[in-house]
Amino acid sequence: MSDEGDNLSLTQIKATDQMKQLMVEYYIEAKTTTEKPICWITSGGPVEFLIAMDVIPVYPENHGAMCGAAKIAPGLAETAEEMGFSRDLCSYARADIGGAVKQDGAIPGGLPKPDFLLCCNNICGTVTKWYEELSRYFDVPMFLMDTPFIHTTKTKHATEYVRQQCLELVGFLEKQTGREFSLEKFAEVALRSVAAVELWKGVLKTAESRPSPFTCFDAFIHMAPIVTLRGTQQVVDYYELLKGEMEQRIADGIGAVPEEKYRLVWDNIPIWYAMRSLGNLFASNQACLVADTYTTAWAVDIKIDDPLTSMADAYTKVYLNIAIDIMLDQLLGLMEKYQADGLVMHSNRSCKPYSLGQYDLARAVTERTGKPALIIEADMTDSRVYSEAQVRERVEAFIESL
Amino acid sequence: MGAGLEKLAALREDPYAPARSWKERTGGKVIGYFCSLAPEEMIHAAGALPVRISGENRVISKSGAHLQSYCCSLARTGLDMALEGELSFLDGTVFVHTCDTMQRLSDIWRLNAGFVFHGDVVLPVRFEGDLARDYEVKELSYFKERLEEYLGDIPDDALAESIKTYNRNRSLLSEIYGLRLENPGVLSSVDALTLAHSSALMEKSEHNTFLEEVLEELKSTGPADGSKVRLFGVGSLMDQWDFLGMLEAVGATMVDDDFCNGRRYFDALTPEDLAPVEAVAARLWERESCPCKHLTKRDRAARLLDRIRRSDARGAFFFLFKFCEPHGFDYPYLKAAFDKAGIPSLLLEIEQGSVSIEQLRTRVEALVETIKI
Ligand code: SF4
Ligand code: SF4
């Protein structure tokens, strides 16, 4: 991973080294394996099935974030743009397609080629189109896990549709791997996944204390394992370690931002290439971003007595698959729980499902809580559309208004 | 040009005039929708008038407070019209699950536009396999129940009747399109596309009468100028009539298209021998699919090329809305397939309200010249 994202607390998080080690080992295995199949999967996809089938999951979105942080995403995106992909399309997709063609990226030689693809559209419709392109480019099969969007009601037939697709996915994976699916093994994986998610929630919860032991910029970095490898024992171990360290910080009264005065909530995907400068900017203004809507997206519940139904349910109601009024309730919940003084929204031109609706959300949050909201226009990895000076000015004015 | 076709020109200026006058005349309810995958027959069978909302060429004022500038103009201008009260003839709106933008527009619309009825039809994204088909039927039945709560019962025989009326419309449009393949000079591209487009703006049986007249007129027209360069149009919605006029002026004509207010709108018939809800589901499934739907077994490039071949088009143009993800992602692969098949093409990205015909003209002329050589 890049230097940009290593440590955004002014005080060093010790567990970072372990996390880096974990991620490096994971990418080395993915690059060098000869017996395990590789499956590219979307960030909201049901990875538990892959882990249970000994398939290595590879996340173009995680890699996209790394490329963003390393500031190499625009270069990769240009390759895709030369192929005809518009600059207005999601920059993760552009960087990934460009990276696949150039065999390049934040890890040497780019991501290992997929044997098959697992796309879950619970985060956006963009991934469906993006993975269709990957499926054509690599000439490998693609499984689409179709999770109907929840506007006002979560219907029974939608949950049933997703649950049935989980079974279909099992068949697909058996065919692709030539191995048999074991429900027992799957239950073990699901158990570890639940344990990791619980620990991750525990880590995020420590930010409720004043001062907060970490900022959401740290959470963005430390979320990589819960996204990519939940269901494995290493991830459980890792979050135990991280949670312990955060609890120790609370006991010692150590805050991520010295003299924390303002507490803010962040909305949307990080601006990966500007994380360090933004982190410093907020910290130097005594503002700590204590929570965000992005890292909590992985804090879902899976019930062990009926893993399939509860998984179908959990994967369908993730944050980006619900209407903005349901999002609002969750946002208000975060603001209250973390005693936030304001909201910072990244209006991310790459991500329409996350960004369209933010103007309404910002107004509603201010109406309901009396707390101000700031909207920053940017892109998560495409720094070509970012104006640092303008953002700095707006952030400073915002903090002054608090 | 006959009287029928003259009426069309007025429609291009004031697309919602027929809906407003229908409402005045009948006192019935008008239901708007954005996407041509909306189960219109159900709305029609309930005695209401389904009308397609397609944005318009305008500089937005009110919707900028709800939608960022990187959102397609269809959503931005459509919402603007609603917030300005220009769609006050609507009693409700129906949103079909297609792209991320429409999905969010549905939320914003429901919370701000203030119509009595709001319906979401969360169709599957997969348009393949028994699971998705089963879900599709259930979702349509569920939607029908919501619709009935508002509009009153939709008996099966009424739905069957509406299906017939809609099928008649589809057959007529398809006959007219077919006639143009033989004899493109009889009807300009502007008029041909307006015929399809206007179908979504009027009561169906009225439109049928209208189409019948037009068809009679066309049949009695002899062979017309067939020297224009035959082009194929691809995109979501095409409502830039001046652009099509310019196309004709530079010596080209659009003989067939893959627009959702063109061929995709009337493609495939609803089976008349199935239970009505299943029948509606069956047609949406079989219809020329849009890039918002995932298909692994039906190759969109191959299908389009087949249509290009059948229409004897010598070139193609992609007419896409800026910021449109589904069409934007399909473009490079379609373009590559067209190139390989020797069909030169042109990419035009537009935003309603800021189209410069002059700029587009130079590019279209260049395409036409390449084909002529
Ligand atoms: S950034 Fe947004 S549009 Fe892109 S893949 Fe992620 S959720 Fe989808
Ligand atoms: S499909 Fe494209 S043009 Fe249509 S609403 Fe979605 S983004 Fe806009």
Coordinates of C-alpha atoms in Angstrom, one line a residue, chain B residues 3 10 37 76 135 137 145 154 167 201 203 225 275 277 291 298 302 330:
Chain B
A3 CA -53.0 16.2 -41.9
A10 CA -47.3 20.4 -32.8
L37 CA -40.1 -0.7 -19.3
R76 CA -32.3 17.0 -14.2
Y135 CA -39.3 -12.5 -9.2
V137 CA -43.8 -11.7 -12.2
E145 CA -51.8 -4.3 -6.2
I154 CA -57.9 -3.9 -12.6
N167 CA -50.3 -4.8 -29.3
L201 CA -47.9 10.6 -25.0
E203 CA -54.3 7.5 -25.2
D225 CA -36.1 9.5 -53.1
A275 CA -52.6 -14.8 -17.8
V277 CA -49.7 -10.3 -15.6
P291 CA -28.2 -1.9 -21.4
R298 CA -28.1 -12.4 -25.8
A302 CA -24.7 -9.1 -32.4
D330 CA -21.7 -0.4 -23.6

